[in-house]
PDB file of C-alpha atoms and ligand atoms in Angstrom:
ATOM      1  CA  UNK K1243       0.000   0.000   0.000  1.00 73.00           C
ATOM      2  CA  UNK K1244       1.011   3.656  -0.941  1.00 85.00           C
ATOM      3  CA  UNK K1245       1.892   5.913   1.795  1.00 93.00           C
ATOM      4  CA  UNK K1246      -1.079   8.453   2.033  1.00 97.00           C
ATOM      5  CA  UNK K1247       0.270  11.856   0.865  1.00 98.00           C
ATOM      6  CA  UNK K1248      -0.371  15.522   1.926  1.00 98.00           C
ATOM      7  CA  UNK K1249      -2.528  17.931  -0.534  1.00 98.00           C
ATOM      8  CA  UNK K1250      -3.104  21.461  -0.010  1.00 98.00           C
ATOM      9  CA  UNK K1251      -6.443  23.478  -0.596  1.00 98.00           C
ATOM     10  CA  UNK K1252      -7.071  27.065  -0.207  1.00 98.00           C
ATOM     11  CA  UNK K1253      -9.722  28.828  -0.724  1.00 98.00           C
ATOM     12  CA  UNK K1254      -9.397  32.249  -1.976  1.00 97.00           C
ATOM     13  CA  UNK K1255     -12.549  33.167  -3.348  1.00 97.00           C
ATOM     14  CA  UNK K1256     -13.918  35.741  -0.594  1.00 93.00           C
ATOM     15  CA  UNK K1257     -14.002  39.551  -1.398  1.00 85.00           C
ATOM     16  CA  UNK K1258     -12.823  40.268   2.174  1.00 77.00           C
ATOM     17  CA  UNK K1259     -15.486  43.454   1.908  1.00 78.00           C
ATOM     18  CA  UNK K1260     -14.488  43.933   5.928  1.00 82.00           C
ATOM     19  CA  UNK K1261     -10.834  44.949   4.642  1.00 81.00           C
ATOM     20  CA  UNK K1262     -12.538  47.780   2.560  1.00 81.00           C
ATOM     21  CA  UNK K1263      -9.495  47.348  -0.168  1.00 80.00           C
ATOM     22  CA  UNK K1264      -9.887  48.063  -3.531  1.00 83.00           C
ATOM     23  CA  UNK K1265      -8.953  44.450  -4.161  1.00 88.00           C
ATOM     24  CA  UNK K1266     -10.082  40.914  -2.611  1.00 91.00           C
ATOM     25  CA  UNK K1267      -7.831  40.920   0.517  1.00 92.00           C
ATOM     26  CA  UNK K1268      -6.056  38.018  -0.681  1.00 95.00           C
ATOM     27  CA  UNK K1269      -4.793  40.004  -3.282  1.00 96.00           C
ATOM     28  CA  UNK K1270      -3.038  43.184  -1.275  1.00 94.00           C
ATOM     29  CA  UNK K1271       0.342  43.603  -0.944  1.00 94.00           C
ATOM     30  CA  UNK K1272       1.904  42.569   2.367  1.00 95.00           C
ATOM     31  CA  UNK K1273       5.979  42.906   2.798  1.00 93.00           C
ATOM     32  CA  UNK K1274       6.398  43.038  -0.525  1.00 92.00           C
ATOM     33  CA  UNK K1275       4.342  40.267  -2.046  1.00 94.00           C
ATOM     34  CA  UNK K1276       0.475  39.870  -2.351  1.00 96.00           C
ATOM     35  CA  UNK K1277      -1.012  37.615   0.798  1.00 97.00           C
ATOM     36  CA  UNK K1278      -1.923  34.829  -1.536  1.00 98.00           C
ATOM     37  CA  UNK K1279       1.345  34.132  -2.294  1.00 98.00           C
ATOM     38  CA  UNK K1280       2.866  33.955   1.050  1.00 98.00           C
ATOM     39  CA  UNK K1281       0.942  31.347   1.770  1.00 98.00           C
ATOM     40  CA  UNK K1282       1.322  29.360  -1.775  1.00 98.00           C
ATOM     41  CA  UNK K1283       5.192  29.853  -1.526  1.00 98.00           C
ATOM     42  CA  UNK K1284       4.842  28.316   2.250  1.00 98.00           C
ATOM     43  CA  UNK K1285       3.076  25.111   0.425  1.00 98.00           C
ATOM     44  CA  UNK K1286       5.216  25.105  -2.014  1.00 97.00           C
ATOM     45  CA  UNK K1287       8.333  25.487   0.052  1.00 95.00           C
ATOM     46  CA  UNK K1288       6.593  22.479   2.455  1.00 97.00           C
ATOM     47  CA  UNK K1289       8.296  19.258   1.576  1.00 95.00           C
ATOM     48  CA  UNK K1290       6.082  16.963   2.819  1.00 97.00           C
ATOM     49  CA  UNK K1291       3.073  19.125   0.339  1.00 98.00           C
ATOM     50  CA  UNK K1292       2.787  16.827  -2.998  1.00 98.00           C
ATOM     51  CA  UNK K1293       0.833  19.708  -4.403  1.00 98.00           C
ATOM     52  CA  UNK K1294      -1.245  22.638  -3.571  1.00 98.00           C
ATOM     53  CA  UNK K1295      -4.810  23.507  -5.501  1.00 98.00           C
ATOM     54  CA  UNK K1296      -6.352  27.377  -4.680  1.00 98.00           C
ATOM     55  CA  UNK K1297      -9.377  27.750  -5.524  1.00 98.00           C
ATOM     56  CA  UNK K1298     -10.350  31.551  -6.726  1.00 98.00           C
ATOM     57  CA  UNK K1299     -14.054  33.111  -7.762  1.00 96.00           C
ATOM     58  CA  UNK K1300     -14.912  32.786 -11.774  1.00 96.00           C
ATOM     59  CA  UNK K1301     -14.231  35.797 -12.305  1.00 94.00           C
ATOM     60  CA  UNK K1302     -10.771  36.635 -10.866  1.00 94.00           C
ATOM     61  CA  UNK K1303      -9.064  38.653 -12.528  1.00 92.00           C
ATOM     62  CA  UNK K1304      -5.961  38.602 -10.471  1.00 95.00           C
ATOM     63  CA  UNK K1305      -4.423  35.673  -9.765  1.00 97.00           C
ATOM     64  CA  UNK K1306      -2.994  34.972 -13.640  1.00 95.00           C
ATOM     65  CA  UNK K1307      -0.881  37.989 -13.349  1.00 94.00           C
ATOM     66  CA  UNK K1308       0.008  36.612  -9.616  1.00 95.00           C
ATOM     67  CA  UNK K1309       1.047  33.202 -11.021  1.00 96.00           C
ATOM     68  CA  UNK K1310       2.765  34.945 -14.324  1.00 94.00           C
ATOM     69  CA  UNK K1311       5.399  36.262 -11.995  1.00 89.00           C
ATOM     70  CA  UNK K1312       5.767  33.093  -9.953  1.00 94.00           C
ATOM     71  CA  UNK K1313       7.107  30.344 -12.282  1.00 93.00           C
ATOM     72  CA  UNK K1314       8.410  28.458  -9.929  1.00 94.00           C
ATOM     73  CA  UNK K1315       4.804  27.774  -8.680  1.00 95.00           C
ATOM     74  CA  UNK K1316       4.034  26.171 -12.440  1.00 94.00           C
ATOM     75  CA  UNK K1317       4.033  22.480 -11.110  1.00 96.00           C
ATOM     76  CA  UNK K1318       3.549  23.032  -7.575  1.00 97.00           C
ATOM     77  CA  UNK K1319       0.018  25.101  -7.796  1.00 98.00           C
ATOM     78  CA  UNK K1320      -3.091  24.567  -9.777  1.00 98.00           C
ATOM     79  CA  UNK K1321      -5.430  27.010 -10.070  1.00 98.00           C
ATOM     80  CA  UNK K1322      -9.729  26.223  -9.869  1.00 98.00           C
ATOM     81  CA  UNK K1323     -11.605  28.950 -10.678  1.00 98.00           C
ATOM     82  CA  UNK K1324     -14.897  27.424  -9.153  1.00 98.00           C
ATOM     83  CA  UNK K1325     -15.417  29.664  -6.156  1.00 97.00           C
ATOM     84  CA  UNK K1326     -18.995  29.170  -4.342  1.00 97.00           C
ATOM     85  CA  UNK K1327     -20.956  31.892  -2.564  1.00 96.00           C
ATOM     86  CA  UNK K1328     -19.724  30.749   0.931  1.00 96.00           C
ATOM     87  CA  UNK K1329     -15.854  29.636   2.225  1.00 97.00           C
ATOM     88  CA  UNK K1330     -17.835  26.133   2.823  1.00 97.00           C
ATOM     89  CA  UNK K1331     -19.226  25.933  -0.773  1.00 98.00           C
ATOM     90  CA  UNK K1332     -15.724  26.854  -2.554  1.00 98.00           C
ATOM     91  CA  UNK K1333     -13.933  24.418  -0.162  1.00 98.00           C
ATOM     92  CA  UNK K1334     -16.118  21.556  -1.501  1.00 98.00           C
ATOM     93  CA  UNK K1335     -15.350  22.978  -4.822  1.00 98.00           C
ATOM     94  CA  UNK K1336     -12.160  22.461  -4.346  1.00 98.00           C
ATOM     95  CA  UNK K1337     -12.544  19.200  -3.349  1.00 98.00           C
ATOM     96  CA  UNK K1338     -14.667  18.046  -6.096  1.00 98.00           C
ATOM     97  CA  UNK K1339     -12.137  19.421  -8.591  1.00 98.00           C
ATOM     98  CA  UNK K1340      -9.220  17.726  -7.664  1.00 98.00           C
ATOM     99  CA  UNK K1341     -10.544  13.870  -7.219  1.00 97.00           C
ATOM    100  CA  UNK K1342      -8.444  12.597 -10.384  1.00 97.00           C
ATOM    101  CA  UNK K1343      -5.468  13.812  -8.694  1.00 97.00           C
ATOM    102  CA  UNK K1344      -6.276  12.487  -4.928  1.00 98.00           C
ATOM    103  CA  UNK K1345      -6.889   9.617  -3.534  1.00 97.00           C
ATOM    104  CA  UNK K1346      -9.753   8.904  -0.557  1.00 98.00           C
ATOM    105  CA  UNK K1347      -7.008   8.194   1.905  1.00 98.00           C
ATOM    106  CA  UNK K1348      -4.926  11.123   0.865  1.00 98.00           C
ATOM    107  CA  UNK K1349      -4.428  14.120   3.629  1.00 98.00           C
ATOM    108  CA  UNK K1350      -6.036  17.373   2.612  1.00 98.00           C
ATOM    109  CA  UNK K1351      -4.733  20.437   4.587  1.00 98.00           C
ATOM    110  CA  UNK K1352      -7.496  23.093   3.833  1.00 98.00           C
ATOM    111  CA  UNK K1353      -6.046  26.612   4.525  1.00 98.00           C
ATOM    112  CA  UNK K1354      -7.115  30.230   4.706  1.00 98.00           C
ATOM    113  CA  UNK K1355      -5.671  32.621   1.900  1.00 97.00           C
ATOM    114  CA  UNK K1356      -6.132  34.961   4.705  1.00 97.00           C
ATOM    115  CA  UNK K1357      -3.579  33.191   7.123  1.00 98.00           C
ATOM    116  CA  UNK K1358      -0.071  34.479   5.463  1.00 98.00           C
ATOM    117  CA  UNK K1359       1.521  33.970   8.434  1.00 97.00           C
ATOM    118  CA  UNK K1360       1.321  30.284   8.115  1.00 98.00           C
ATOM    119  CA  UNK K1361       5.199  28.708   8.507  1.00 97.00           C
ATOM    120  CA  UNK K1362       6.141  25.229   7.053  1.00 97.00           C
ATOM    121  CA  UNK K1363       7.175  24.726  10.670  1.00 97.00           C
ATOM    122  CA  UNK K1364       3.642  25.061  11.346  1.00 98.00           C
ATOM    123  CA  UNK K1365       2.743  22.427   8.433  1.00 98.00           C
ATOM    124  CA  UNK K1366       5.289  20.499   9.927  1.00 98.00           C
ATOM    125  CA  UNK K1367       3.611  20.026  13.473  1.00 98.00           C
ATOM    126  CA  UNK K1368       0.306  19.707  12.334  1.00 98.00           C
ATOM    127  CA  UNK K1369       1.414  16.643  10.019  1.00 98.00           C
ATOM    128  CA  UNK K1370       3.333  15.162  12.543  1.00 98.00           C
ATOM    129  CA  UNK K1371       0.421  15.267  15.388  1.00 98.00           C
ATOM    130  CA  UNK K1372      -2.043  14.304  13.113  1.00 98.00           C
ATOM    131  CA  UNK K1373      -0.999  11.834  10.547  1.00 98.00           C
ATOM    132  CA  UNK K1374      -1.252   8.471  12.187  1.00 97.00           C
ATOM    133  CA  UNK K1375      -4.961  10.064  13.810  1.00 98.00           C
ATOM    134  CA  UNK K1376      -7.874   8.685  12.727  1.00 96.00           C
ATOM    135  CA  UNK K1377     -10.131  11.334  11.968  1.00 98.00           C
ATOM    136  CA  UNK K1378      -7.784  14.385  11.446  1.00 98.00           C
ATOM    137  CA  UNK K1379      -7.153  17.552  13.344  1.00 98.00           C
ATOM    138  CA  UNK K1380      -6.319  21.549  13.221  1.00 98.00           C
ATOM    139  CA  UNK K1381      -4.220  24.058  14.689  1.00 98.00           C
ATOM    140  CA  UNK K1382      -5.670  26.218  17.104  1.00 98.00           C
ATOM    141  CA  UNK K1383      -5.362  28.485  19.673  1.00 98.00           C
ATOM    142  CA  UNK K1384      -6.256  28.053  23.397  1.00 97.00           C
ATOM    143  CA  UNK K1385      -8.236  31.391  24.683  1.00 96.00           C
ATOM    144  CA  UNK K1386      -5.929  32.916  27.203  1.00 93.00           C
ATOM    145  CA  UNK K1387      -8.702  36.136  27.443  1.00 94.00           C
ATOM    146  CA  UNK K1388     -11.302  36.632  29.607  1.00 95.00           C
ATOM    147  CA  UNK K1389     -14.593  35.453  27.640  1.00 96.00           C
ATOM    148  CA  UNK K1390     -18.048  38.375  27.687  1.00 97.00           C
ATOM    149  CA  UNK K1391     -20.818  37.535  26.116  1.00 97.00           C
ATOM    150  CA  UNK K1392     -22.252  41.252  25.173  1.00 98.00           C
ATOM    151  CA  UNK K1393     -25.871  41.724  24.329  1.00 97.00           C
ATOM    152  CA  UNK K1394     -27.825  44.400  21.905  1.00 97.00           C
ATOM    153  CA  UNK K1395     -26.914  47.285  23.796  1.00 97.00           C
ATOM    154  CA  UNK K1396     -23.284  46.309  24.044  1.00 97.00           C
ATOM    155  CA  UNK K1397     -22.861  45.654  27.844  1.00 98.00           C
ATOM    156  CA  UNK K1398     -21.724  42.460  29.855  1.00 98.00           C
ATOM    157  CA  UNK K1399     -24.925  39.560  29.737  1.00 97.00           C
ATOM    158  CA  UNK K1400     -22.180  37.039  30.894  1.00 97.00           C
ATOM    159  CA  UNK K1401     -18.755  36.296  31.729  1.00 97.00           C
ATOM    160  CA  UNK K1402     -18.469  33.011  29.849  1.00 95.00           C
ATOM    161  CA  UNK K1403     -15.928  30.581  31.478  1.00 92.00           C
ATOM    162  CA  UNK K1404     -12.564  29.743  28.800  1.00 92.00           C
ATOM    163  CA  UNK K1405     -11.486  26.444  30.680  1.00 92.00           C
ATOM    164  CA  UNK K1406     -10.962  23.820  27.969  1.00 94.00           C
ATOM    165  CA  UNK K1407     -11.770  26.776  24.724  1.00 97.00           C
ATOM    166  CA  UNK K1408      -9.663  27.029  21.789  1.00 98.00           C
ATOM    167  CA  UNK K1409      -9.563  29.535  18.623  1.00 97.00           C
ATOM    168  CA  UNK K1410      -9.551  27.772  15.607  1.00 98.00           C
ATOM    169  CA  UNK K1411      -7.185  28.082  12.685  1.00 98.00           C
ATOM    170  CA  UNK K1412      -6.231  27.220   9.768  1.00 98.00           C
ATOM    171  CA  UNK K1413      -4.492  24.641   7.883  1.00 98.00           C
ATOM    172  CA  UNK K1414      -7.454  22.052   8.908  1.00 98.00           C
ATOM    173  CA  UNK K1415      -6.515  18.702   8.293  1.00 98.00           C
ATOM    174  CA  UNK K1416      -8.732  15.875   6.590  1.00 98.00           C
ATOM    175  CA  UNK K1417      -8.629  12.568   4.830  1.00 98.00           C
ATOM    176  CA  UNK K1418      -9.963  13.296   1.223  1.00 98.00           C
ATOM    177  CA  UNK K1419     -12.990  10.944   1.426  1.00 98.00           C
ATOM    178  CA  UNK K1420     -14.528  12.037   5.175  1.00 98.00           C
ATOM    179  CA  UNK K1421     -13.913  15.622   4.458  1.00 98.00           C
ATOM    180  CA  UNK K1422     -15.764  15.539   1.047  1.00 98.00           C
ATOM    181  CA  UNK K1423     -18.655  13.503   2.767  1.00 98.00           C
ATOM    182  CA  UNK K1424     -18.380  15.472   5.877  1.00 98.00           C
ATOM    183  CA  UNK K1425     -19.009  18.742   3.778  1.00 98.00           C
ATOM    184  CA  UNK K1426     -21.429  17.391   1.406  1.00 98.00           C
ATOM    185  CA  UNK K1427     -23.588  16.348   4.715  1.00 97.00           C
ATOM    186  CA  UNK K1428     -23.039  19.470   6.354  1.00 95.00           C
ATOM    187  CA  UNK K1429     -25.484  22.499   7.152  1.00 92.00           C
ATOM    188  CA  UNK K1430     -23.221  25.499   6.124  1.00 92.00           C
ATOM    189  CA  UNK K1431     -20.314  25.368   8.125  1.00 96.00           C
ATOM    190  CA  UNK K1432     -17.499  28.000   8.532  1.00 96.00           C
ATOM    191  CA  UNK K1433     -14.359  25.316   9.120  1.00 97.00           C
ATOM    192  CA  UNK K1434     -14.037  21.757   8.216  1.00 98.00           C
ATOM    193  CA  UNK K1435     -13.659  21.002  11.696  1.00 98.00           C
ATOM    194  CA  UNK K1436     -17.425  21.770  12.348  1.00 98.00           C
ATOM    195  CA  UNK K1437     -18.487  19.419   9.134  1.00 98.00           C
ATOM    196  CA  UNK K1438     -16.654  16.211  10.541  1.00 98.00           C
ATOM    197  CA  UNK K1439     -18.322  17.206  14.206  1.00 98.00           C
ATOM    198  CA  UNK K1440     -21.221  16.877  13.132  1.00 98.00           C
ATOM    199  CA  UNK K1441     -20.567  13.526  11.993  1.00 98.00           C
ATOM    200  CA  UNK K1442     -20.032  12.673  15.667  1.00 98.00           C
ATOM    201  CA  UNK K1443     -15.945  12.527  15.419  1.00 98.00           C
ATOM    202  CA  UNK K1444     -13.617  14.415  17.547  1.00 98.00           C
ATOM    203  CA  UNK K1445     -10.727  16.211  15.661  1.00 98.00           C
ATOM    204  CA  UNK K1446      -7.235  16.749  17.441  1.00 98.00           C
ATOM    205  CA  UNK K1447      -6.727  20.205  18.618  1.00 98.00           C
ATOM    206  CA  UNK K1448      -3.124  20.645  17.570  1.00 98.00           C
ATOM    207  CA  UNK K1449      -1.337  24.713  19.276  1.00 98.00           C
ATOM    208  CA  UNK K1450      -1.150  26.601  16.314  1.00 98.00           C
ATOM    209  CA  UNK K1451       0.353  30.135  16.565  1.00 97.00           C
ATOM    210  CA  UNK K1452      -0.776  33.927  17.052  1.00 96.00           C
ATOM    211  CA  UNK K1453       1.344  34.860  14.235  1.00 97.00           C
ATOM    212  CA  UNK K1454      -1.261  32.415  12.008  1.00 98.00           C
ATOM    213  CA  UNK K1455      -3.820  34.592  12.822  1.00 97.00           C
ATOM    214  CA  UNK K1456      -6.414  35.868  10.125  1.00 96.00           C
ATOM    215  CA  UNK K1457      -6.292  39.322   8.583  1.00 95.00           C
ATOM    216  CA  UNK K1458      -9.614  40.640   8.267  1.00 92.00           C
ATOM    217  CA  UNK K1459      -9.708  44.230   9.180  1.00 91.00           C
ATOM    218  CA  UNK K1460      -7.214  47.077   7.659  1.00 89.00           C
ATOM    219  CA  UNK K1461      -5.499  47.555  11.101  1.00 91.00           C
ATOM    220  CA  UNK K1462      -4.224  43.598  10.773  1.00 93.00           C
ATOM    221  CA  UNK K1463      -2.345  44.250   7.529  1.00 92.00           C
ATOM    222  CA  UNK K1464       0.377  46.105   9.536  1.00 92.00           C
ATOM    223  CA  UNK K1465       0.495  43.454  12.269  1.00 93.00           C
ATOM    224  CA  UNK K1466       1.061  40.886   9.299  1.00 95.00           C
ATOM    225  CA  UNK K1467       3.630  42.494   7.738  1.00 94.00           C
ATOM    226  CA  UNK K1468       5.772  42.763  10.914  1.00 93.00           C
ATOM    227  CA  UNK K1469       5.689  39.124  11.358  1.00 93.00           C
ATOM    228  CA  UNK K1470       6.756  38.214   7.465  1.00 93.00           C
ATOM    229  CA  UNK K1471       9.296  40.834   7.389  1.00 89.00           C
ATOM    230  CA  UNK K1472      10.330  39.578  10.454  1.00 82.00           C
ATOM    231  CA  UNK K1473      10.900  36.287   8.469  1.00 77.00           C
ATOM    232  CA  UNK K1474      12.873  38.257   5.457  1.00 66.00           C
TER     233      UNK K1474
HETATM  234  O1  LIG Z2417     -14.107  35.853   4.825  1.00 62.34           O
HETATM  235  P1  LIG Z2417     -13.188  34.980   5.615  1.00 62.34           P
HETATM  236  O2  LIG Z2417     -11.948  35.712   6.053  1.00 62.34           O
HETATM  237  O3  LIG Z2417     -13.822  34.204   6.702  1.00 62.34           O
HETATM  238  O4  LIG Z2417     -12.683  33.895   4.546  1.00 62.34           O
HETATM  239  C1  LIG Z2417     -11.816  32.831   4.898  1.00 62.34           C
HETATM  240  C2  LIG Z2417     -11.238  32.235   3.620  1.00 62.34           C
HETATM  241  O5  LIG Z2417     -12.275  31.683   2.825  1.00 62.34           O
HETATM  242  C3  LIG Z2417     -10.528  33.281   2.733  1.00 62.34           C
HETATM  243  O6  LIG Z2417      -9.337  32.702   2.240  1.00 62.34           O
HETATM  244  C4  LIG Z2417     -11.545  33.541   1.637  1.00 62.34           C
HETATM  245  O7  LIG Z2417     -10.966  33.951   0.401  1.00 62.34           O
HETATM  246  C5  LIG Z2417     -12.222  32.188   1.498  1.00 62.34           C
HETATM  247  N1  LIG Z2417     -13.597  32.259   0.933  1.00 62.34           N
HETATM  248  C6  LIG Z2417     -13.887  31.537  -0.236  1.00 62.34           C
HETATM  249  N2  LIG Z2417     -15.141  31.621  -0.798  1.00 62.34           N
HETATM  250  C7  LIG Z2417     -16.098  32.406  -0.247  1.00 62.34           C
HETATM  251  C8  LIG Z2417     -15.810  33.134   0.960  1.00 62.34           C
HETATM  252  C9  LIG Z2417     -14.548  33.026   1.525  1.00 62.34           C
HETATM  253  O8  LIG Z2417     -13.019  30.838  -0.759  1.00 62.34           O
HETATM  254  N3  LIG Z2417     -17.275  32.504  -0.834  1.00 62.34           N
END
């Protein structure tokens, strides 16, 4: 029997309208180099990654011109440009698209375009903690804050208790054939994690890192860019 191998799929499809760029966020410039690509050189750069699949809207008009510059992304990345209207919808896309090339037992690491601070170290740990799992796991975060639930008028309803409560991140880490049936089964979900839950199945909660955190507002872009320059 084959060795099951390691796939990555990001979906990059969002218009990020919270960012208020001109641009999908995935396509502004962080440290010199759009966000997208940080994260498909990290893939690429990932030895353990057979190959990476992003998955943008129909009607991107960016990402050509992102790959044109990048040819040493040629056999490493393929592009499917069969975004759906929600993050869970283009994952399964995704997933859909790229069933010549994977096998059932294969790994799929599904991962934000709007994580660029993803490391292959980080690749690295999730792999090893989760490859000989059964079901599959994710990096996250344990919540170190103080938890308030607010209500409509923005004040205190409850302090909600953070013993045993994680953040989740991204990559998310699946075997081909449960994630696709997972999703497929799935009331809209916003991280894989949720879809094989629901199935009943426990993934392994595997410490990311804060600087794998996802940019969604225009204050994070400067926060990102001191962690990948940091890298530079
Ligand atoms: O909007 P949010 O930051 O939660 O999106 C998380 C990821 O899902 C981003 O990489 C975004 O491009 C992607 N996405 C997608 N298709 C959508 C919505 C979001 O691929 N319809």
């Amino acid at each position: 029997m084959t060795p099951p191998r390691f796939f990555g799929l990001i979906p990059a499809a969002g218009a990020g309208a919270r960012m208020g760029a001109e641009c999908p966020k995935q396509y502004v410039p962080l440290a010199g180099k759009l966000m997208l690509m940080h994260v498909l050189d990290t893939f690429a750069f990932s030895s353990k990654i057979a190959h990476t699949f992003v998955v943008v809207s129909a009607e991107d008009g960016y990402i050509e011109e992102a790959l044109s510059g990048a040819k040493h992304l040629d056999d490493r990345v393929t592009v499917i440009f069969e975004g759906g209207a929600s993050r869970h919808q283009s994952v399964l896309n995704g997933l859909l698209a790229m069933r010549q090339q994977v096998g059932d037992g294969d790994w799929v690491l599904v991962h934000d375009a709007a994580r660029p601070g993803l490391t292959s170290g980080l690749i690295d740990r999730l792999i090893d903690a989760v490859q000989s799992d059964e079901v599959g796991g994710l990096l996250a975060l344990p919540v170190v804050d103080t938890l308030k639930r607010g209500d409509t008028e923005g004040r205190v309803e409850a302090t909600v208790a953070r013993d045993g409560l994680w953040a989740a991140q991204t990559p998310q880490m699946f075997r081909y054939a449960l994630l696709r049936r997972a999703l497929e089964q799935a009331r809209e979900v916003t991280d894989e994690a949720s879809a094989i839950e629901a199935l009943g199945l426990r993934p392994k909660l595997v410490e990311g890192s804060p600087r794998n955190f996802k940019v969604t507002l225009p204050h994070d872009v400067a926060l990102a860019e001191l962690h990948l320059k940091g890298d530079a």
